[in-house]
mmCIF file of C-alpha atoms in Angstrom:
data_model
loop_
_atom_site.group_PDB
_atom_site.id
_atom_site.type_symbol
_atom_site.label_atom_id
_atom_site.label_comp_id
_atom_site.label_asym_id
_atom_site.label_seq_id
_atom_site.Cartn_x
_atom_site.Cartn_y
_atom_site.Cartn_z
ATOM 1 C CA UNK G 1 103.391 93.738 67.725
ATOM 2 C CA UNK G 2 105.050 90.596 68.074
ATOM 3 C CA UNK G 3 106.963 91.286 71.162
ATOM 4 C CA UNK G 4 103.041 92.447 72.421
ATOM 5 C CA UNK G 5 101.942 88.416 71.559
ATOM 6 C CA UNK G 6 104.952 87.177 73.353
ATOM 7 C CA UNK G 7 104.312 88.838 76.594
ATOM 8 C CA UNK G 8 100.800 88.035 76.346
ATOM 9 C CA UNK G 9 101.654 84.456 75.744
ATOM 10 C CA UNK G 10 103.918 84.356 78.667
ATOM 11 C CA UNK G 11 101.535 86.486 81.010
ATOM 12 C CA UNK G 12 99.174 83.811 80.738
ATOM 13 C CA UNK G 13 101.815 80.834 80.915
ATOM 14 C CA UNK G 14 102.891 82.393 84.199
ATOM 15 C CA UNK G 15 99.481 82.274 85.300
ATOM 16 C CA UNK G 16 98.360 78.804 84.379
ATOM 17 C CA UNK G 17 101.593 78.014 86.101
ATOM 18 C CA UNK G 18 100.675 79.951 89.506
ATOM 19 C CA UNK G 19 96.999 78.340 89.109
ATOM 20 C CA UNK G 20 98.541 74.557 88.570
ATOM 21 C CA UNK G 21 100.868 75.610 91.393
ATOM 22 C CA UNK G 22 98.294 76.712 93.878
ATOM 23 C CA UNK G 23 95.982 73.311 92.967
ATOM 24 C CA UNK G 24 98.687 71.067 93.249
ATOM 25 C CA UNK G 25 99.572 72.584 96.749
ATOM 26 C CA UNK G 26 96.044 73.016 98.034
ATOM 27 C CA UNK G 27 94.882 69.786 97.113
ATOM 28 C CA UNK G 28 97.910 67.674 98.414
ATOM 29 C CA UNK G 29 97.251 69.781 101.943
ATOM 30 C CA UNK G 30 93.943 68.973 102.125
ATOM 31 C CA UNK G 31 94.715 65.375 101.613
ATOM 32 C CA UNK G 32 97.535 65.281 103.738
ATOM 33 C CA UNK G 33 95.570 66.617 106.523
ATOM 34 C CA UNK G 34 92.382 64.523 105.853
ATOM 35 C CA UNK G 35 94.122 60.785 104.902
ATOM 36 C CA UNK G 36 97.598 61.497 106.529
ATOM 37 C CA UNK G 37 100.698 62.484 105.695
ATOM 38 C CA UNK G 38 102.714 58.921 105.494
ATOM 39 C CA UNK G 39 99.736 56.878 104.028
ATOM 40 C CA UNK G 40 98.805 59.512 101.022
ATOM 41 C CA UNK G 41 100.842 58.998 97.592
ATOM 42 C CA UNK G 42 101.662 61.530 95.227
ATOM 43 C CA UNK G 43 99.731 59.889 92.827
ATOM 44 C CA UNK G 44 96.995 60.306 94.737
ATOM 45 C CA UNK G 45 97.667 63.974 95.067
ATOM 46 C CA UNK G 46 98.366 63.956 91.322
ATOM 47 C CA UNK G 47 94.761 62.603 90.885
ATOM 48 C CA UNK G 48 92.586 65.299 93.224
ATOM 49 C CA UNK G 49 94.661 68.219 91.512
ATOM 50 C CA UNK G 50 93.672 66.825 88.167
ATOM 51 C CA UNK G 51 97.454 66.615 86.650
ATOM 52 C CA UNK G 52 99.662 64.058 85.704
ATOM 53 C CA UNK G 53 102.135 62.540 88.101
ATOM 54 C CA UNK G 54 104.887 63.768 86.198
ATOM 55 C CA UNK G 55 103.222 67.960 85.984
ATOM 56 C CA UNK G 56 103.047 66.872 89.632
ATOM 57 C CA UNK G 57 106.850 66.316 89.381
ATOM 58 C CA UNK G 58 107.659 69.374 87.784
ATOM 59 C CA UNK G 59 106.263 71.549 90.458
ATOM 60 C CA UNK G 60 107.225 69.584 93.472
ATOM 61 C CA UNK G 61 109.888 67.509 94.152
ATOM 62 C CA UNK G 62 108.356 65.254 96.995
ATOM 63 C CA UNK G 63 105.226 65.370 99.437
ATOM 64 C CA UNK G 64 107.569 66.971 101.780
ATOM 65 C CA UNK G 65 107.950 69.981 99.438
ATOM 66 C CA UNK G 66 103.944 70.207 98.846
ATOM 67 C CA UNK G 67 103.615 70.636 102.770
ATOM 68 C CA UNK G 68 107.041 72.944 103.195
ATOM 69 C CA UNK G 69 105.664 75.086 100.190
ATOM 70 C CA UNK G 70 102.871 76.817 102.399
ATOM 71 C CA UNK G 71 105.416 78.550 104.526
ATOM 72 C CA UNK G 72 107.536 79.382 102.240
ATOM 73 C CA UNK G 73 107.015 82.730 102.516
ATOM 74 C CA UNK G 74 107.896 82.833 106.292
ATOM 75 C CA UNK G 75 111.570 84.110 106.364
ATOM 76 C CA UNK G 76 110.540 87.077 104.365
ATOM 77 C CA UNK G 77 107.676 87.988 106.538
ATOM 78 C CA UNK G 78 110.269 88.113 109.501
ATOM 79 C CA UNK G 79 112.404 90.066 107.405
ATOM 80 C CA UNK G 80 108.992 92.568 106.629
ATOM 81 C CA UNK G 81 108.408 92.870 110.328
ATOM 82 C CA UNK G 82 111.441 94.255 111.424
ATOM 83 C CA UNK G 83 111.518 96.273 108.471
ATOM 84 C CA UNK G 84 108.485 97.520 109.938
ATOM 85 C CA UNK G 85 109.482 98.640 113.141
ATOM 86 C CA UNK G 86 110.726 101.577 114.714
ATOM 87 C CA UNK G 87 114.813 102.457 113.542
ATOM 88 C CA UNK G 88 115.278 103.895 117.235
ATOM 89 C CA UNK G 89 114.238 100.423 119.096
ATOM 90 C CA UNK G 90 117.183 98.704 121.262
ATOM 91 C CA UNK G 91 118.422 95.691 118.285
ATOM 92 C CA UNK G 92 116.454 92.561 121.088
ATOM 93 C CA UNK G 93 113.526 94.796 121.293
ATOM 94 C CA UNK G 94 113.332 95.305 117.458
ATOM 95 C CA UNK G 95 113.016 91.613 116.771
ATOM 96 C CA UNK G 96 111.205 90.349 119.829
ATOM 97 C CA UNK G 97 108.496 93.172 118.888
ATOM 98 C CA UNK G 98 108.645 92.357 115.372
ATOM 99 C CA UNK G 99 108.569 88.783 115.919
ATOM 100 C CA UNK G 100 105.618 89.620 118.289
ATOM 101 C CA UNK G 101 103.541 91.315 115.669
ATOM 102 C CA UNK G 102 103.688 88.383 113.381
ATOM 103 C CA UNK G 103 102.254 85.985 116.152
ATOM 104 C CA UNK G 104 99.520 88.092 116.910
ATOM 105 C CA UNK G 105 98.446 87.660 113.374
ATOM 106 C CA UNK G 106 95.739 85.516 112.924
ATOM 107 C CA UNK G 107 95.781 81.844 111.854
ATOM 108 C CA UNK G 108 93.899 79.923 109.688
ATOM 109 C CA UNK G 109 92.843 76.845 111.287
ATOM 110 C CA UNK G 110 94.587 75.442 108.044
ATOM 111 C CA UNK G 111 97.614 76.502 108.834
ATOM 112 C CA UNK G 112 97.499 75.610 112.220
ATOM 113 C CA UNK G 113 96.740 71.953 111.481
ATOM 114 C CA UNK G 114 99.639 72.201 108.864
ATOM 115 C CA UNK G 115 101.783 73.412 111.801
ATOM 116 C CA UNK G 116 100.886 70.689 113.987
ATOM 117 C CA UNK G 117 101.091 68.020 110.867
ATOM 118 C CA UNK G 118 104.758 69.209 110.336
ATOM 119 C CA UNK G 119 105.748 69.008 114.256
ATOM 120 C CA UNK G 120 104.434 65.078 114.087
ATOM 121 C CA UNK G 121 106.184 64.030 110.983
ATOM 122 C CA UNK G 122 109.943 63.492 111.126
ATOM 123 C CA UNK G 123 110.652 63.933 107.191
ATOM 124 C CA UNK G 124 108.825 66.871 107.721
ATOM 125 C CA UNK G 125 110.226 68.117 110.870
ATOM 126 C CA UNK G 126 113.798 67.841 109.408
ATOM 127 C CA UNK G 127 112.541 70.137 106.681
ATOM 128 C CA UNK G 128 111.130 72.504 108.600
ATOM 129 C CA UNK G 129 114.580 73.157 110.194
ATOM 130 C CA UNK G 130 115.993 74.015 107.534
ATOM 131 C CA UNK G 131 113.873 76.992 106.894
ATOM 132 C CA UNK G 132 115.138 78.615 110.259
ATOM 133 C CA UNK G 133 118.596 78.802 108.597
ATOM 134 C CA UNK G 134 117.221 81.219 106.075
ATOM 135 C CA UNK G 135 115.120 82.862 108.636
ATOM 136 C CA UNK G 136 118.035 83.619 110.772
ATOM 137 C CA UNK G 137 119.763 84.782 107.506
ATOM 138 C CA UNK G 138 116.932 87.363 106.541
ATOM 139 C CA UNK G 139 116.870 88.692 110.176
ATOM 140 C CA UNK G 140 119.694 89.645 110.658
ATOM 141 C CA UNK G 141 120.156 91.494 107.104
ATOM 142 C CA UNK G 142 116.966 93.193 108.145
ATOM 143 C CA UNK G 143 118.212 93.919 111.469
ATOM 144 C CA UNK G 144 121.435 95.510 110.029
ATOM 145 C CA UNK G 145 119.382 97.347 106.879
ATOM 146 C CA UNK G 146 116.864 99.117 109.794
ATOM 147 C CA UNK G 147 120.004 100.010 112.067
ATOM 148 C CA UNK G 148 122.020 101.391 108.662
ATOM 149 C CA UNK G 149 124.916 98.387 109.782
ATOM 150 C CA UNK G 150 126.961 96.659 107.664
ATOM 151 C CA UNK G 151 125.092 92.971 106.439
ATOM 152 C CA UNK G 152 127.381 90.608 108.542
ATOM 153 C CA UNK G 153 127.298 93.136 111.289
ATOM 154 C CA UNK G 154 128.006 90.471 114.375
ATOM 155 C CA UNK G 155 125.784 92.562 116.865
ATOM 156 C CA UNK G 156 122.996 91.631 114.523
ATOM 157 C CA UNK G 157 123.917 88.129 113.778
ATOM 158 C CA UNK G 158 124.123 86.889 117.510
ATOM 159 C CA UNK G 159 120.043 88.611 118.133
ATOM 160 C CA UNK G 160 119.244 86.991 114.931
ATOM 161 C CA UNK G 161 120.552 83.796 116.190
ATOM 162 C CA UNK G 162 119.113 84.088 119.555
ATOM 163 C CA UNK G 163 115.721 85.306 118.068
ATOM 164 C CA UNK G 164 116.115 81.903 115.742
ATOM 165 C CA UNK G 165 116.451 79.624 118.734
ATOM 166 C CA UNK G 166 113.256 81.275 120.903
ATOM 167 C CA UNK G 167 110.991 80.871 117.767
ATOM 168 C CA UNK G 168 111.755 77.160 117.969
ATOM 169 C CA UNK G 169 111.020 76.903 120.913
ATOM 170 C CA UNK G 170 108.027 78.490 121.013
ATOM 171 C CA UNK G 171 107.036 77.083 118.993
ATOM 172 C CA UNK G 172 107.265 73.957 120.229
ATOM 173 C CA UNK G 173 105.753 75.215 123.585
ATOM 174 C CA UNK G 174 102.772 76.713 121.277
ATOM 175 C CA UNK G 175 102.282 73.428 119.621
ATOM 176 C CA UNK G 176 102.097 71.300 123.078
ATOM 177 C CA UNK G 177 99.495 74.034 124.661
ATOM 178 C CA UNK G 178 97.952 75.010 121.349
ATOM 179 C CA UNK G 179 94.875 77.087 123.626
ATOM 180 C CA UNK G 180 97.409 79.834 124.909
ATOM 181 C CA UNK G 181 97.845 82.885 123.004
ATOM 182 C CA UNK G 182 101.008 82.188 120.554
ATOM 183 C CA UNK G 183 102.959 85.093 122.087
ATOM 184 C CA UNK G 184 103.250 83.873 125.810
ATOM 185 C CA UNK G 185 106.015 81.873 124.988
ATOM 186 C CA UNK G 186 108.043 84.165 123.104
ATOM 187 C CA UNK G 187 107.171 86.597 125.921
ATOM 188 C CA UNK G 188 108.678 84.704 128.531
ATOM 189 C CA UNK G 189 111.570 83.272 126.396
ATOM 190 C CA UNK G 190 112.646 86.885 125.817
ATOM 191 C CA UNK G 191 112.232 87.338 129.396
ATOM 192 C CA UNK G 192 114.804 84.312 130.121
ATOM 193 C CA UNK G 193 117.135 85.377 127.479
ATOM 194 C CA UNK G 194 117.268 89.192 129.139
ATOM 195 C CA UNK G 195 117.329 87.556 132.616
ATOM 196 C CA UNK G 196 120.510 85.120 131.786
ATOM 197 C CA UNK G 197 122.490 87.816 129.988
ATOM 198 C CA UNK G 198 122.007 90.382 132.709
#
């Protein structure tokens, strides 16, 4: 019976967590996007989100974090669309399709300010870099998991590499001609990529 308390106790710890989690982050966003990035303190954050500075603290480590934290989640959706594609596809098709899928997925205009907030902010920017690391990472254990080759397989590290580069870029090219259809530029990057190696 005790053990049954306990894991009730923590069920709902984990949740009040998740909930002060998911404030903290939603609030400081909105701000962010409303006030600015640079001109809007944590403490202000702290105060919308209705916790202390130092619960603030405990969750995230600096504005740059509260931003970062909402796409966290964006190496392992790479990883998820390759998984989802077809074992028989060429290794550049597999991840230019894959990474295709996920850009015709539809965008909150949220997110989409978010995207452009993190493009304009150099502490953000620098950040945001470091996320393709893992990305590149992920893909190209996915890539090797879906072919049935070894993890460090270098067939699948180079296309995971290559695949890293052409989602910077665009989207950077997205971000300067936010009106065209996300996938144009990874289209035509593809397209240079084939071109150059052939």
């Amino acid at each position: 019976m005790q053990d049954k308390i306990s894991d009730t106790d923590r069920g709902l710890r984990d949740r009040k967590r998740a909930n002060t989690h998911t404030r903290i982050q939603a609030e400081g966003l909105r701000l962010f996007l409303e006030r600015g990035f640079e001109t809007t303190t944590l403490d202000e954050v702290a105060e919308a989100a209705e916790v202390s500075r130092r619960t603030l603290l405990n969750y995230f480590g600096s504005k740059e974090e509260i931003v970062l934290s909402a796409k966290a989640g964006f190496p392992q959706q790479v990883a998820d669309a390759v998984a989802a594609r077809p074992a028989d596809e060429p290794l550049l098709d597999m991840v230019e399709n894959a990474l295709l899928d996920l850009a015709r997925q539809p965008l909150s205009d949220e997110m989409k300010a978010v995207a452009v907030l993190i493009h304009a902010t150099p502490s953000l920017m620098a950040g945001d870099q470091a996320k393709y690391a893992q990305v590149e990472r992920l893909l190209a254990e996915a890539l090797a998991k879906r072919k049935g080759l070894a993890p460090d397989d270098i067939a699948c590290r180079v296309v995971a590499g290559a695949a890293v580069s052409i989602l910077k870029l665009s989207v950077d090219a997205w971000l300067a001609q936010p009106d065209a259809p996300p996938e144009t530029f990874g289209r035509a990057a593809f397209a240079a990529l084939r071109q150059a190696a052939g």
